Amino acid sequence: MKKLAFFLLGVIALAACSGEKAPFSYRGLAMNMPLTQFMDSLQKRGFAVDTAASDSGKTWVLKSDAVKYHLLLAFKGEKLLMAQENYTMSTNDSTRDAWQELRDNLEKELGTWPNMPKHGDDHKIATFETDGGFITLTLENTYSPNLNVRYQVKDEEK
């Protein structure tokens, strides 16, 4: 009887541990890790800080030749608050196609539909809510192609 009780307690403990959810992440990097560790991981992926465009006290801009966007990081102390990809594209059609591809991929990855307060041809917003934060895709093709993706950590103080 004792063996059965210990077995059941073990199964319950295993089930409780396996129910933990992964932290909110930016392309596989947990956004709750210390900022220096997050930056080291990005530098290993080929990103470099653009010191001319960065404000060392609140934001950093990172660039890489391997991607079509530059990355803006906002932080407070050692805590990362937001990561935003700003895409550089030549035509409005290319931003529309990229927006749709990014939206479809996030929909599959997260298994949820986005909240879409704007859904026109040249101005679209899609916000995905996760346990740890929000991912917002914004397309604004007014005078020039403009596409960005923002990963924002939920405010834990509320």
PDB file of C-alpha atoms in Angstrom:
ATOM      1  CA  MET A   1       0.000   0.000   0.000  1.00  0.00           C
ATOM      2  CA  LYS A   2       2.897   2.353   0.829  1.00  0.00           C
ATOM      3  CA  LYS A   3       4.456   1.704  -2.569  1.00  0.00           C
ATOM      4  CA  LEU A   4       1.193   2.596  -4.292  1.00  0.00           C
ATOM      5  CA  ALA A   5       0.887   5.815  -2.281  1.00  0.00           C
ATOM      6  CA  PHE A   6       4.480   6.825  -3.117  1.00  0.00           C
ATOM      7  CA  PHE A   7       3.889   5.988  -6.761  1.00  0.00           C
ATOM      8  CA  LEU A   8       0.767   8.179  -6.883  1.00  0.00           C
ATOM      9  CA  LEU A   9       2.551  11.047  -5.127  1.00  0.00           C
ATOM     10  CA  GLY A  10       5.387  10.744  -7.656  1.00  0.00           C
ATOM     11  CA  VAL A  11       2.952  10.865 -10.572  1.00  0.00           C
ATOM     12  CA  ILE A  12       1.207  13.924  -9.085  1.00  0.00           C
ATOM     13  CA  ALA A  13       4.551  15.691  -8.533  1.00  0.00           C
ATOM     14  CA  LEU A  14       5.650  14.907 -12.087  1.00  0.00           C
ATOM     15  CA  ALA A  15       2.383  16.225 -13.493  1.00  0.00           C
ATOM     16  CA  ALA A  16       2.714  19.424 -11.457  1.00  0.00           C
ATOM     17  CA  CYS A  17       6.269  20.036 -12.684  1.00  0.00           C
ATOM     18  CA  SER A  18       5.482  19.313 -16.319  1.00  0.00           C
ATOM     19  CA  GLY A  19       2.683  21.901 -16.272  1.00  0.00           C
ATOM     20  CA  GLU A  20       5.178  24.778 -16.053  1.00  0.00           C
ATOM     21  CA  LYS A  21       5.028  27.037 -19.077  1.00  0.00           C
ATOM     22  CA  ALA A  22       8.029  28.342 -20.922  1.00  0.00           C
ATOM     23  CA  PRO A  23       8.830  32.003 -20.237  1.00  0.00           C
ATOM     24  CA  PHE A  24       7.877  34.710 -22.739  1.00  0.00           C
ATOM     25  CA  SER A  25      10.590  34.723 -25.356  1.00  0.00           C
ATOM     26  CA  TYR A  26      11.955  36.633 -28.305  1.00  0.00           C
ATOM     27  CA  ARG A  27      12.890  34.145 -31.036  1.00  0.00           C
ATOM     28  CA  GLY A  28      13.782  31.482 -28.482  1.00  0.00           C
ATOM     29  CA  LEU A  29      15.558  33.787 -26.003  1.00  0.00           C
ATOM     30  CA  ALA A  30      13.724  34.107 -22.688  1.00  0.00           C
ATOM     31  CA  MET A  31      12.951  37.761 -22.057  1.00  0.00           C
ATOM     32  CA  ASN A  32      13.205  37.286 -18.293  1.00  0.00           C
ATOM     33  CA  MET A  33      16.952  36.543 -18.390  1.00  0.00           C
ATOM     34  CA  PRO A  34      19.373  39.294 -17.291  1.00  0.00           C
ATOM     35  CA  LEU A  35      19.974  41.922 -19.958  1.00  0.00           C
ATOM     36  CA  THR A  36      23.710  41.218 -20.253  1.00  0.00           C
ATOM     37  CA  GLN A  37      23.033  37.520 -20.873  1.00  0.00           C
ATOM     38  CA  PHE A  38      20.325  38.399 -23.433  1.00  0.00           C
ATOM     39  CA  MET A  39      22.745  40.751 -25.225  1.00  0.00           C
ATOM     40  CA  ASP A  40      25.492  38.108 -25.234  1.00  0.00           C
ATOM     41  CA  SER A  41      23.068  35.648 -26.852  1.00  0.00           C
ATOM     42  CA  LEU A  42      22.126  38.194 -29.536  1.00  0.00           C
ATOM     43  CA  GLN A  43      25.784  38.943 -30.244  1.00  0.00           C
ATOM     44  CA  LYS A  44      26.412  35.212 -30.722  1.00  0.00           C
ATOM     45  CA  ARG A  45      23.634  35.335 -33.347  1.00  0.00           C
ATOM     46  CA  GLY A  46      25.513  38.034 -35.247  1.00  0.00           C
ATOM     47  CA  PHE A  47      23.921  41.223 -33.882  1.00  0.00           C
ATOM     48  CA  ALA A  48      26.043  44.265 -33.053  1.00  0.00           C
ATOM     49  CA  VAL A  49      25.058  47.396 -31.164  1.00  0.00           C
ATOM     50  CA  ASP A  50      24.647  50.510 -33.317  1.00  0.00           C
ATOM     51  CA  THR A  51      26.069  53.029 -30.839  1.00  0.00           C
ATOM     52  CA  ALA A  52      25.064  56.045 -32.945  1.00  0.00           C
ATOM     53  CA  ALA A  53      21.368  55.083 -32.791  1.00  0.00           C
ATOM     54  CA  SER A  54      21.335  53.815 -29.193  1.00  0.00           C
ATOM     55  CA  ASP A  55      20.591  55.542 -25.899  1.00  0.00           C
ATOM     56  CA  SER A  56      22.801  53.580 -23.527  1.00  0.00           C
ATOM     57  CA  GLY A  57      20.564  54.268 -20.524  1.00  0.00           C
ATOM     58  CA  LYS A  58      17.222  53.051 -21.928  1.00  0.00           C
ATOM     59  CA  THR A  59      17.443  51.595 -25.443  1.00  0.00           C
ATOM     60  CA  TRP A  60      19.854  49.779 -27.713  1.00  0.00           C
ATOM     61  CA  VAL A  61      19.627  49.364 -31.464  1.00  0.00           C
ATOM     62  CA  LEU A  62      21.182  46.200 -32.868  1.00  0.00           C
ATOM     63  CA  LYS A  63      21.894  45.316 -36.477  1.00  0.00           C
ATOM     64  CA  SER A  64      22.901  42.157 -38.294  1.00  0.00           C
ATOM     65  CA  ASP A  65      23.669  41.509 -41.942  1.00  0.00           C
ATOM     66  CA  ALA A  66      21.868  38.161 -41.662  1.00  0.00           C
ATOM     67  CA  VAL A  67      18.347  39.646 -41.176  1.00  0.00           C
ATOM     68  CA  LYS A  68      16.104  42.206 -42.927  1.00  0.00           C
ATOM     69  CA  TYR A  69      15.420  44.226 -39.789  1.00  0.00           C
ATOM     70  CA  HIS A  70      17.149  46.143 -37.054  1.00  0.00           C
ATOM     71  CA  LEU A  71      16.301  45.371 -33.458  1.00  0.00           C
ATOM     72  CA  LEU A  72      15.389  47.906 -30.798  1.00  0.00           C
ATOM     73  CA  LEU A  73      15.638  46.814 -27.153  1.00  0.00           C
ATOM     74  CA  ALA A  74      14.090  48.847 -24.334  1.00  0.00           C
ATOM     75  CA  PHE A  75      15.149  48.084 -20.786  1.00  0.00           C
ATOM     76  CA  LYS A  76      15.129  49.357 -17.235  1.00  0.00           C
ATOM     77  CA  GLY A  77      18.197  48.435 -15.237  1.00  0.00           C
ATOM     78  CA  GLU A  78      18.882  44.756 -15.989  1.00  0.00           C
ATOM     79  CA  LYS A  79      15.256  44.048 -16.964  1.00  0.00           C
ATOM     80  CA  LEU A  80      14.305  43.797 -20.634  1.00  0.00           C
ATOM     81  CA  LEU A  81      10.926  45.441 -21.265  1.00  0.00           C
ATOM     82  CA  MET A  82      10.523  45.261 -25.029  1.00  0.00           C
ATOM     83  CA  ALA A  83      12.169  44.007 -28.222  1.00  0.00           C
ATOM     84  CA  GLN A  84      11.021  45.467 -31.535  1.00  0.00           C
ATOM     85  CA  GLU A  85      11.993  44.408 -35.037  1.00  0.00           C
ATOM     86  CA  ASN A  86      11.825  47.258 -37.587  1.00  0.00           C
ATOM     87  CA  TYR A  87      11.891  45.868 -41.113  1.00  0.00           C
ATOM     88  CA  THR A  88      13.599  47.612 -44.001  1.00  0.00           C
ATOM     89  CA  MET A  89      11.810  46.837 -47.251  1.00  0.00           C
ATOM     90  CA  SER A  90      11.551  48.552 -50.611  1.00  0.00           C
ATOM     91  CA  THR A  91       7.857  48.275 -51.551  1.00  0.00           C
ATOM     92  CA  ASN A  92       4.476  48.286 -49.866  1.00  0.00           C
ATOM     93  CA  ASP A  93       3.741  44.882 -51.422  1.00  0.00           C
ATOM     94  CA  SER A  94       6.808  43.371 -49.778  1.00  0.00           C
ATOM     95  CA  THR A  95       5.715  44.634 -46.348  1.00  0.00           C
ATOM     96  CA  ARG A  96       2.167  43.309 -46.880  1.00  0.00           C
ATOM     97  CA  ASP A  97       3.518  39.871 -47.800  1.00  0.00           C
ATOM     98  CA  ALA A  98       5.955  39.842 -44.865  1.00  0.00           C
ATOM     99  CA  TRP A  99       3.192  40.964 -42.455  1.00  0.00           C
ATOM    100  CA  GLN A 100       0.935  38.114 -43.577  1.00  0.00           C
ATOM    101  CA  GLU A 101       3.734  35.540 -43.332  1.00  0.00           C
ATOM    102  CA  LEU A 102       4.737  36.704 -39.842  1.00  0.00           C
ATOM    103  CA  ARG A 103       1.098  36.714 -38.694  1.00  0.00           C
ATOM    104  CA  ASP A 104       0.454  33.209 -40.030  1.00  0.00           C
ATOM    105  CA  ASN A 105       3.635  31.853 -38.407  1.00  0.00           C
ATOM    106  CA  LEU A 106       2.780  33.378 -35.015  1.00  0.00           C
ATOM    107  CA  GLU A 107      -0.770  32.059 -35.269  1.00  0.00           C
ATOM    108  CA  LYS A 108       0.570  28.528 -35.796  1.00  0.00           C
ATOM    109  CA  GLU A 109       3.304  28.832 -33.159  1.00  0.00           C
ATOM    110  CA  LEU A 110       1.048  30.270 -30.455  1.00  0.00           C
ATOM    111  CA  GLY A 111      -2.082  28.333 -31.412  1.00  0.00           C
ATOM    112  CA  THR A 112      -4.311  31.392 -31.110  1.00  0.00           C
ATOM    113  CA  TRP A 113      -5.977  34.087 -33.183  1.00  0.00           C
ATOM    114  CA  PRO A 114      -4.784  37.677 -32.807  1.00  0.00           C
ATOM    115  CA  ASN A 115      -6.829  40.674 -31.750  1.00  0.00           C
ATOM    116  CA  MET A 116      -7.009  42.867 -34.863  1.00  0.00           C
ATOM    117  CA  PRO A 117      -8.188  46.417 -34.135  1.00  0.00           C
ATOM    118  CA  LYS A 118      -7.090  47.572 -37.635  1.00  0.00           C
ATOM    119  CA  HIS A 119      -7.362  45.460 -40.765  1.00  0.00           C
ATOM    120  CA  GLY A 120      -7.011  47.493 -43.958  1.00  0.00           C
ATOM    121  CA  ASP A 121      -4.744  46.998 -46.942  1.00  0.00           C
ATOM    122  CA  ASP A 122      -2.122  49.502 -45.843  1.00  0.00           C
ATOM    123  CA  HIS A 123      -2.724  49.715 -42.096  1.00  0.00           C
ATOM    124  CA  LYS A 124      -2.975  46.482 -40.111  1.00  0.00           C
ATOM    125  CA  ILE A 125      -2.411  45.671 -36.455  1.00  0.00           C
ATOM    126  CA  ALA A 126      -2.461  42.171 -34.978  1.00  0.00           C
ATOM    127  CA  THR A 127      -1.828  41.598 -31.269  1.00  0.00           C
ATOM    128  CA  PHE A 128      -1.189  38.156 -29.809  1.00  0.00           C
ATOM    129  CA  GLU A 129      -1.458  37.829 -26.034  1.00  0.00           C
ATOM    130  CA  THR A 130       0.576  35.176 -24.237  1.00  0.00           C
ATOM    131  CA  ASP A 131       1.021  34.390 -20.553  1.00  0.00           C
ATOM    132  CA  GLY A 132       4.139  36.542 -20.296  1.00  0.00           C
ATOM    133  CA  GLY A 133       3.551  39.326 -22.793  1.00  0.00           C
ATOM    134  CA  PHE A 134       2.222  40.660 -26.058  1.00  0.00           C
ATOM    135  CA  ILE A 135       3.435  40.311 -29.630  1.00  0.00           C
ATOM    136  CA  THR A 136       2.159  43.080 -31.906  1.00  0.00           C
ATOM    137  CA  LEU A 137       2.598  43.182 -35.676  1.00  0.00           C
ATOM    138  CA  THR A 138       2.055  46.625 -37.194  1.00  0.00           C
ATOM    139  CA  LEU A 139       1.904  47.478 -40.883  1.00  0.00           C
ATOM    140  CA  GLU A 140       1.679  51.170 -41.820  1.00  0.00           C
ATOM    141  CA  ASN A 141       2.189  51.786 -45.514  1.00  0.00           C
ATOM    142  CA  THR A 142       1.366  55.476 -45.728  1.00  0.00           C
ATOM    143  CA  TYR A 143       4.277  57.200 -47.468  1.00  0.00           C
ATOM    144  CA  SER A 144       6.886  54.466 -47.249  1.00  0.00           C
ATOM    145  CA  PRO A 145       6.925  50.745 -46.430  1.00  0.00           C
ATOM    146  CA  ASN A 146       6.786  50.314 -42.653  1.00  0.00           C
ATOM    147  CA  LEU A 147       6.563  47.015 -40.779  1.00  0.00           C
ATOM    148  CA  ASN A 148       7.495  46.232 -37.188  1.00  0.00           C
ATOM    149  CA  VAL A 149       7.024  43.415 -34.696  1.00  0.00           C
ATOM    150  CA  ARG A 150       7.028  44.236 -30.972  1.00  0.00           C
ATOM    151  CA  TYR A 151       7.581  41.706 -28.180  1.00  0.00           C
ATOM    152  CA  GLN A 152       6.479  43.394 -24.956  1.00  0.00           C
ATOM    153  CA  VAL A 153       6.703  41.882 -21.493  1.00  0.00           C
ATOM    154  CA  LYS A 154       3.519  42.130 -19.397  1.00  0.00           C
ATOM    155  CA  ASP A 155       3.740  44.557 -16.519  1.00  0.00           C
ATOM    156  CA  GLU A 156       3.926  42.346 -13.425  1.00  0.00           C
ATOM    157  CA  GLU A 157       3.100  45.182 -11.017  1.00  0.00           C
ATOM    158  CA  LYS A 158      -0.548  45.390 -12.041  1.00  0.00           C
TER     159      LYS A 158
END
